[in-house]
Short mmCIF file of C-alpha atoms in Angstrom, two decimals:
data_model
loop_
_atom_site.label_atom_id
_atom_site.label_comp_id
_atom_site.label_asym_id
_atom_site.label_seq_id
_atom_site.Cartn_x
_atom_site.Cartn_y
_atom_site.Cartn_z
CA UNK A 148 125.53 96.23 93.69
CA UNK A 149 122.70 97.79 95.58
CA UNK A 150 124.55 100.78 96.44
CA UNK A 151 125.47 101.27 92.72
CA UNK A 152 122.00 101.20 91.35
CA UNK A 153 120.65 103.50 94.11
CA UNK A 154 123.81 106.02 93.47
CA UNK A 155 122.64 106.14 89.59
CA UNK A 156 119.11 106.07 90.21
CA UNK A 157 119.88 109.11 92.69
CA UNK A 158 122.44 111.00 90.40
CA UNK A 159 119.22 110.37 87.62
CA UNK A 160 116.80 111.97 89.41
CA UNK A 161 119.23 114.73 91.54
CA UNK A 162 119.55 115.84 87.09
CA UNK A 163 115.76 115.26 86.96
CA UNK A 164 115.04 117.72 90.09
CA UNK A 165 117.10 118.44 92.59
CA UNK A 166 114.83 119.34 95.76
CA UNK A 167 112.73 116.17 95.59
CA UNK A 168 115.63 114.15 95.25
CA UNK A 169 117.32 115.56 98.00
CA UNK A 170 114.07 115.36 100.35
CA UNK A 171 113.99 112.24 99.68
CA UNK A 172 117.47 110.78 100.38
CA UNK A 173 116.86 113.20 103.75
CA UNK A 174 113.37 110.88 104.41
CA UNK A 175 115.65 108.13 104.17
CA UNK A 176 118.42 108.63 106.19
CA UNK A 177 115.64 110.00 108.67
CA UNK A 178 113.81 106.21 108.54
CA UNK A 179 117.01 104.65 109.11
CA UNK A 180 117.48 106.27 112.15
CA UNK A 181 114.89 105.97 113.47
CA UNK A 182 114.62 102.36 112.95
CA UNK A 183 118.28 101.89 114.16
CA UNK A 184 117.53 100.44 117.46
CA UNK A 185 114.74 97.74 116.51
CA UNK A 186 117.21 96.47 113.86
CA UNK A 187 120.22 96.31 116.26
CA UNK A 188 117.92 94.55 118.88
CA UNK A 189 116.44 92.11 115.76
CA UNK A 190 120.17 91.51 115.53
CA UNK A 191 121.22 90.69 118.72
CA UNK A 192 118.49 88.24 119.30
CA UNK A 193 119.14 86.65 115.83
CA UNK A 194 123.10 86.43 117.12
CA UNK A 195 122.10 84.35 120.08
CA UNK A 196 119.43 82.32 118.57
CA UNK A 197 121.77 81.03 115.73
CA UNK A 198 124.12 80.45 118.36
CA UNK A 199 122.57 78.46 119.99
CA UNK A 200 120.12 76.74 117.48
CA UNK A 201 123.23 75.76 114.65
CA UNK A 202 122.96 73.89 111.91
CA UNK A 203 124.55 70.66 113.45
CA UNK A 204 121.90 71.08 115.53
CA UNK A 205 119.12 71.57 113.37
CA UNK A 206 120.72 68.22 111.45
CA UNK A 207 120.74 66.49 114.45
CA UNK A 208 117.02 67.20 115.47
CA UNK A 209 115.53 66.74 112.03
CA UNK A 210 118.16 64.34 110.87
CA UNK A 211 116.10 61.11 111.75
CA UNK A 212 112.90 62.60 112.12
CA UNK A 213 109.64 61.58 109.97
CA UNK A 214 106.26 61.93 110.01
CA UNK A 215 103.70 64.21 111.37
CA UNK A 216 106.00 64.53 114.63
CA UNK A 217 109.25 65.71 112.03
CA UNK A 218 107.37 68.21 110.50
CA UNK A 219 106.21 69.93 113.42
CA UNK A 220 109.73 69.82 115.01
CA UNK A 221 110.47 71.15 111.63
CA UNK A 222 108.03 74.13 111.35
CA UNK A 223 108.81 74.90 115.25
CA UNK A 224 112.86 75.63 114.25
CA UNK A 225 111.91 77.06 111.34
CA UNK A 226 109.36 79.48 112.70
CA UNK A 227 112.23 80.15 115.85
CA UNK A 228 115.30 80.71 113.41
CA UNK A 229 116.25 83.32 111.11
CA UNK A 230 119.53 82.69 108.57
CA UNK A 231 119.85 83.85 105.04
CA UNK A 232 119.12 81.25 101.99
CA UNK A 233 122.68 80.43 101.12
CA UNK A 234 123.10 78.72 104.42
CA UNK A 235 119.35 77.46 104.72
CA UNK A 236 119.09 75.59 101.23
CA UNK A 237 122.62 73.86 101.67
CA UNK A 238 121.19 72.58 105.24
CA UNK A 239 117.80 71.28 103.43
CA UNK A 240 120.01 69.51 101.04
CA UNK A 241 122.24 67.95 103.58
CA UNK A 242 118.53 67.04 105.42
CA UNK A 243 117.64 65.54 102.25
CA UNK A 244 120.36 63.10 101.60
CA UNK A 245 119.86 62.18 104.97
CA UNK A 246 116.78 60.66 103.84
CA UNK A 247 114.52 63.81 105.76
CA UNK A 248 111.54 63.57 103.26
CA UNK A 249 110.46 66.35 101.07
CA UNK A 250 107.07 67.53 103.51
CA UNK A 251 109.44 68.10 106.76
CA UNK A 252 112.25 70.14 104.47
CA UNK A 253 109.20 71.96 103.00
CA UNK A 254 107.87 72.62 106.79
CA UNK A 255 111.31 73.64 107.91
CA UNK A 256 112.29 76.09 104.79
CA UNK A 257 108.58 77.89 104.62
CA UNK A 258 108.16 78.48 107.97
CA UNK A 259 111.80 79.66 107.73
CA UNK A 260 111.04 82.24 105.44
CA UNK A 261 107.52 82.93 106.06
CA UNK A 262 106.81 82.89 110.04
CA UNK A 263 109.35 85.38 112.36
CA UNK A 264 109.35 84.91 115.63
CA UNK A 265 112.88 87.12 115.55
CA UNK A 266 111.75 89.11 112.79
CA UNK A 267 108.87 89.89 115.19
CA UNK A 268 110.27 93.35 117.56
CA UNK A 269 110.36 95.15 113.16
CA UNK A 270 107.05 94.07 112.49
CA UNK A 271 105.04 95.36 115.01
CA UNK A 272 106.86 98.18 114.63
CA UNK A 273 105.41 98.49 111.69
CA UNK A 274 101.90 97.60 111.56
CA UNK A 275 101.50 96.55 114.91
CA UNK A 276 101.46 94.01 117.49
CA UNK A 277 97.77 92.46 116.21
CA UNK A 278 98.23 92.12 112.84
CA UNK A 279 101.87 90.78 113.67
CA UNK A 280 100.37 88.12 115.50
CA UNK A 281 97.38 87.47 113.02
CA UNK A 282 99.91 87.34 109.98
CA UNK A 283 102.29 85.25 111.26
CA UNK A 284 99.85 82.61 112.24
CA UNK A 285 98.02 82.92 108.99
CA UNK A 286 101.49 82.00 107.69
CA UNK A 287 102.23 79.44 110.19
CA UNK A 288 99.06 77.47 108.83
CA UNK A 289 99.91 78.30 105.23
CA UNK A 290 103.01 76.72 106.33
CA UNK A 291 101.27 73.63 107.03
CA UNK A 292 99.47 73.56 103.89
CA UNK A 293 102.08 73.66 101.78
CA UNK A 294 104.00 71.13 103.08
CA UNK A 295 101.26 69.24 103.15
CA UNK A 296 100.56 69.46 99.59
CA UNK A 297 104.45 69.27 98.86
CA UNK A 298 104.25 65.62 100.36
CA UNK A 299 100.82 64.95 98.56
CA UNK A 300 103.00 65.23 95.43
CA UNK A 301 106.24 63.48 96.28
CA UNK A 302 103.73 60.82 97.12
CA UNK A 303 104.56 60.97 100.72
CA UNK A 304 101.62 61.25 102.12
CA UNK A 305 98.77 58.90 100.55
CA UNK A 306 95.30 60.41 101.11
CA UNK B 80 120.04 111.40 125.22
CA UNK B 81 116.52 111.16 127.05
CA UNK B 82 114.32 108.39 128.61
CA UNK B 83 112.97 107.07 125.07
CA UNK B 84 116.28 106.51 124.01
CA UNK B 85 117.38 104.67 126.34
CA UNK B 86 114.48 102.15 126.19
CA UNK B 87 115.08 101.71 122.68
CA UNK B 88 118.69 100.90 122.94
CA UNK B 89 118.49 99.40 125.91
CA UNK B 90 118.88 95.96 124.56
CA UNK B 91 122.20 97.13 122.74
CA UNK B 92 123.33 98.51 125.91
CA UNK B 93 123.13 95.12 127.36
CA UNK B 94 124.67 93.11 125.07
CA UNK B 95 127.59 95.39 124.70
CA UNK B 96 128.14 95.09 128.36
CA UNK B 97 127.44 91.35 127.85
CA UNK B 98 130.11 90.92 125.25
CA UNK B 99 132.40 92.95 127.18
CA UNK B 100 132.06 90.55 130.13
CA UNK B 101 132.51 87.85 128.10
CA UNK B 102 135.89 88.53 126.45
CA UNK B 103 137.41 89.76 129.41
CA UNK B 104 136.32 86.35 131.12
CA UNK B 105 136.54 84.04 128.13
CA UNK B 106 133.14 83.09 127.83
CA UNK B 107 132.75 81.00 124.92
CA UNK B 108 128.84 81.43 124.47
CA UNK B 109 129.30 85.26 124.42
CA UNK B 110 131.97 85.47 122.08
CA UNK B 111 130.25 83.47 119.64
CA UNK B 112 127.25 85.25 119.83
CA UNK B 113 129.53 88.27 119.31
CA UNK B 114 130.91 86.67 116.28
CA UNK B 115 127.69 86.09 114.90
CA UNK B 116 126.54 89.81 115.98
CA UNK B 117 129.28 90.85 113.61
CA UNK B 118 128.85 88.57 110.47
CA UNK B 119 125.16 89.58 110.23
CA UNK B 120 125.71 93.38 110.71
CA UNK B 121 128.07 93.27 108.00
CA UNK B 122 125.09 91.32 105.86
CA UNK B 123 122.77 94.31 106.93
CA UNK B 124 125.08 97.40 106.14
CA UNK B 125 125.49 95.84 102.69
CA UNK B 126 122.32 96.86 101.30
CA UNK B 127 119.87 98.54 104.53
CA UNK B 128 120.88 102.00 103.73
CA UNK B 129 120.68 101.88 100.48
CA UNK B 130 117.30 100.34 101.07
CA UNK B 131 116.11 103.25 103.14
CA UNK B 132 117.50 105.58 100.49
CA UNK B 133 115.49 104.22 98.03
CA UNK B 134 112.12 104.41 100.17
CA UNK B 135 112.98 107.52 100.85
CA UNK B 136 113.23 108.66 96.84
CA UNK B 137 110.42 106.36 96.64
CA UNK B 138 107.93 108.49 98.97
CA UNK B 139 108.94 111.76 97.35
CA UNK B 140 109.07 110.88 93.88
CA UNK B 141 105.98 108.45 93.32
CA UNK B 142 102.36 109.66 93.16
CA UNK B 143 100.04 108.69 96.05
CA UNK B 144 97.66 108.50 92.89
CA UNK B 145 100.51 106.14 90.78
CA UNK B 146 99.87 103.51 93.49
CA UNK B 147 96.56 103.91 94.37
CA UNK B 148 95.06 103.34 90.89
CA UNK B 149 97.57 100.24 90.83
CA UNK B 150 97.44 98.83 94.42
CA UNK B 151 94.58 100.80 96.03
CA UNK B 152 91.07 99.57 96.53
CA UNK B 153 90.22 100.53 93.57
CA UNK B 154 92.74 98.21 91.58
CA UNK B 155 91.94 94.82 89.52
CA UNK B 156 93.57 91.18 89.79
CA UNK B 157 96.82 92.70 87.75
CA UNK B 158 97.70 94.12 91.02
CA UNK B 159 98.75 90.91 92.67
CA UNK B 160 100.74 90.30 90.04
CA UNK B 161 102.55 93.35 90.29
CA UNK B 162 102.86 92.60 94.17
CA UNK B 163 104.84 89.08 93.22
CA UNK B 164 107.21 90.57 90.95
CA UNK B 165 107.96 93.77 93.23
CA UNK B 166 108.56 90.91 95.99
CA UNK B 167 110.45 88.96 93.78
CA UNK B 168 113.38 91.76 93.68
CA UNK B 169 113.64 92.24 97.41
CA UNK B 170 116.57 92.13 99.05
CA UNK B 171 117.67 90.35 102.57
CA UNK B 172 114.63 89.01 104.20
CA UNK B 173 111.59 90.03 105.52
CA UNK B 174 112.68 92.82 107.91
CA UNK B 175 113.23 94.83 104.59
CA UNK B 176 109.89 94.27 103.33
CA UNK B 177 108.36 95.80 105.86
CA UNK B 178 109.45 99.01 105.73
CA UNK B 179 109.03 98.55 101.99
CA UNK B 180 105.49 97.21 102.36
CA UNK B 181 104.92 100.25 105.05
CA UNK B 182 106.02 103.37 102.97
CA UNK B 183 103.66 101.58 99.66
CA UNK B 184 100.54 101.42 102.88
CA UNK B 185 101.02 104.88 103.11
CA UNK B 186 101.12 105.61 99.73
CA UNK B 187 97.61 104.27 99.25
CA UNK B 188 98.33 100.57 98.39
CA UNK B 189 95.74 98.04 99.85
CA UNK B 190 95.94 95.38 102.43
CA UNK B 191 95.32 92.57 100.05
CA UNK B 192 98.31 93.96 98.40
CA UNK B 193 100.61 94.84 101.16
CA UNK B 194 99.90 91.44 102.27
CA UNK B 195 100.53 89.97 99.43
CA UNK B 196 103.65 91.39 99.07
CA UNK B 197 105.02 90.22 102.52
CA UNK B 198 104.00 87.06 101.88
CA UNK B 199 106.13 87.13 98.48
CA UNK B 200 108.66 88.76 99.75
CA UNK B 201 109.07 86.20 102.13
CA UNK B 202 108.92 82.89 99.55
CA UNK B 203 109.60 84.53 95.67
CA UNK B 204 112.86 86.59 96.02
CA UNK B 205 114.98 85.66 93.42
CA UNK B 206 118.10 85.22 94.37
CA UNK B 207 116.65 82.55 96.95
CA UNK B 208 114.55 80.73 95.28
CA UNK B 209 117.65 79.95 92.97
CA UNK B 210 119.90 78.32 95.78
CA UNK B 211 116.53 76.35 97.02
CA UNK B 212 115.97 74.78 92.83
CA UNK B 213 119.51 73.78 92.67
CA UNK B 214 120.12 72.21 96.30
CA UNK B 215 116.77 70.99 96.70
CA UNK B 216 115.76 70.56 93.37
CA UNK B 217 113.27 72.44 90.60
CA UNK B 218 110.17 70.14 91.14
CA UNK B 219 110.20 70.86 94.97
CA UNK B 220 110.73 74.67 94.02
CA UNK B 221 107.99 74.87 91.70
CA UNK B 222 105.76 72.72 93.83
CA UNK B 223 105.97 75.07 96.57
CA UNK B 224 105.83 78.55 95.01
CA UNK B 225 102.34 77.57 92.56
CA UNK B 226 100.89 75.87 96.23
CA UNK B 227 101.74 78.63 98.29
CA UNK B 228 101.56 81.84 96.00
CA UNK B 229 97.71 80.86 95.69
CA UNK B 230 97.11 80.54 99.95
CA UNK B 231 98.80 83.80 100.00
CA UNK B 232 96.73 85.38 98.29
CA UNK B 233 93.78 83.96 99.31
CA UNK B 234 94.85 84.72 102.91
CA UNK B 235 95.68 88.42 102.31
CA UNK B 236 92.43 88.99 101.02
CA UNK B 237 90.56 87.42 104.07
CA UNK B 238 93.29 89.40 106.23
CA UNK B 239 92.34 92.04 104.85
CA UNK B 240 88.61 91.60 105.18
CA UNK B 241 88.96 90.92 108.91
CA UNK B 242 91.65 94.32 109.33
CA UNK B 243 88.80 96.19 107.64
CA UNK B 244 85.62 95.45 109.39
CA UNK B 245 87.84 95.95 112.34
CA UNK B 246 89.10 99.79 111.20
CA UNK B 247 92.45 98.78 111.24
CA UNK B 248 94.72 102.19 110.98
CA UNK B 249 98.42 101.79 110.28
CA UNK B 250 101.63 103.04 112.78
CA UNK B 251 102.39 106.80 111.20
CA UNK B 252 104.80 107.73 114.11
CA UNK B 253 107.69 106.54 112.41
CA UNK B 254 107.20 108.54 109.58
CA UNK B 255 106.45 111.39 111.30
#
């Protein structure tokens, strides 16, 4: 699907002008190069972390967890795993008619998306190690907040 | 191939020797790592070149002065909007919005914004926010993206305060 569009969009401009579209397929290919090796090694690391932290196990751990203890078990495997959405939102809904309540699947899933620890060998590629570091933990404590809030509206948590 | 090389695919190096190892002993951790090594490659050459392609079209046919006057400094409140919904399109997960996010820095986009955008990127992309509304349910969907599209904001403009009084300068090797 991807490829399609950018094969139109290319044959669109290559009609359009010819050199810059060129140049620009050649800046491309020239990125991806050179960011070969820190995606392979985000890869590998993401191979042996879902290995070893699997969705039985994420069920198991979060399963029968509650409280302010299950959420930050929750935002701790969420912030240490990487897997795409069609396997993370089944999981949450398994979690959630196991009775896991809305604040820990909220923990798990944004920190899932939003903090990398694996994600982490790209990003400093590209904008360094400190603002890496910064971001993530601005995201870790967004994190927080949201699932905070998400339980302030289930009713969950009663302030 | 020379010493810089071999740093950066050193890790590879390893784990094909690891993987190696482990089929010709049987190792059951390593092969399943291998298995997953393969599955998620597969993910990645679906749509990472084409990705790359399009940055690359993207840096030599857009304006520097298209995105400033849109993203730059210079740029009004309509400019986080047009952050969300350019998140909202991406593609895999985060590790593509950063080069994404990158080749827009260069182009003269702000922090706020480039922020902004990773943040998205990371909790408004389409396609997932669909499977999350219909396994986990609309209200929790809708819940999360109006409490957390507001922190990220909010955050990527202090973020950006602090990278500024700091002179924060971005990585320009790779594009080099």
């Amino acid at each position: 699907m991807i490829y399609l569009l950018t094969f139109l969009l290319t044959i669109v401009l290559f009609i359009k002008d010819k050199e810059k579209t060129i140049a620009g397929v050649r800046i491309g290919i020239k990125k991806l190069i050179k960011n070969l090796s820190v995606f392979l090694n985000m890869i590998i690391l993401v191979s042996i972390s879902l290995y070893f932290v699997s969705d039985q196990m994420i069920v198991k751990f979060l399963g029968q967890s509650s409280g302010f203890i299950g959420l930050i078990l929750a935002m701790l495997l969420g912030s240490i795993s990487l897997m795409p959405g069609f396997i993370a939102f089944p999981l949450a809904g398994i979690l959630l008619a196991k009775g896991v309540s809305y604040t820990v699947i909220g923990g798990f899933t944004t920190t899932l998306m939003m903090v990398g620890v694996l994600t982490y060998p790209i990003e400093k590629e590209f904008f360094g190690i400190r603002v890496t570091i910064i971001r993530n933990f601005i995201s870790l404590v967004v994190a927080l907040l949201v699932s905070l809030l998400v339980g302030i509206f289930y009713g969950e948590i009663i302030i | 191939m020379n010493l810089n090389n071999l740093k950066k695919y050193g890790l590879f190096m390893l784990f094909i020797v690891f993987v190696l190892l482990s089929f010709i002993f049987n190792y059951n951790v390593g092969e399943g790592i291998y298995d997953n090594f393969l599955q998620f490659t597969l993910t990645m050459v679906k749509f990472l070149p084409a990705v790359f392609i399009l940055i690359g079209l993207f840096d030599t046919w857009v304006d520097r002065e298209v995105i400033e006057r849109h993203l730059g400094n210079q740029s009004n409140h309509l400019a986080f909007i047009w952050a969300i919904l350019l998140s909202g399109t991406t593609v895999g997960g985060l590790y593509v919005a950063f080069p994404v996010a990158h080749s827009l820095l260069k182009k003269g986009a702000s922090l706020r914004i480039i922020f902004t955008y990773i943040g998205a990127a990371a909790i408004c992309r389409i396609p997932m926010t669909l499977f999350e509304a219909s396994y986990v349910g609309i209200k929790f969907t809708l819940i999360r993206l109006l409490t957390s599209i507001p922190l990220i904001i909010i955050s990527s403009i202090l973020l950006e305060k602090y990278l500024k009084g700091r002179g924060y300068q971005i990585i320009d090797e790779l594009t080099s």
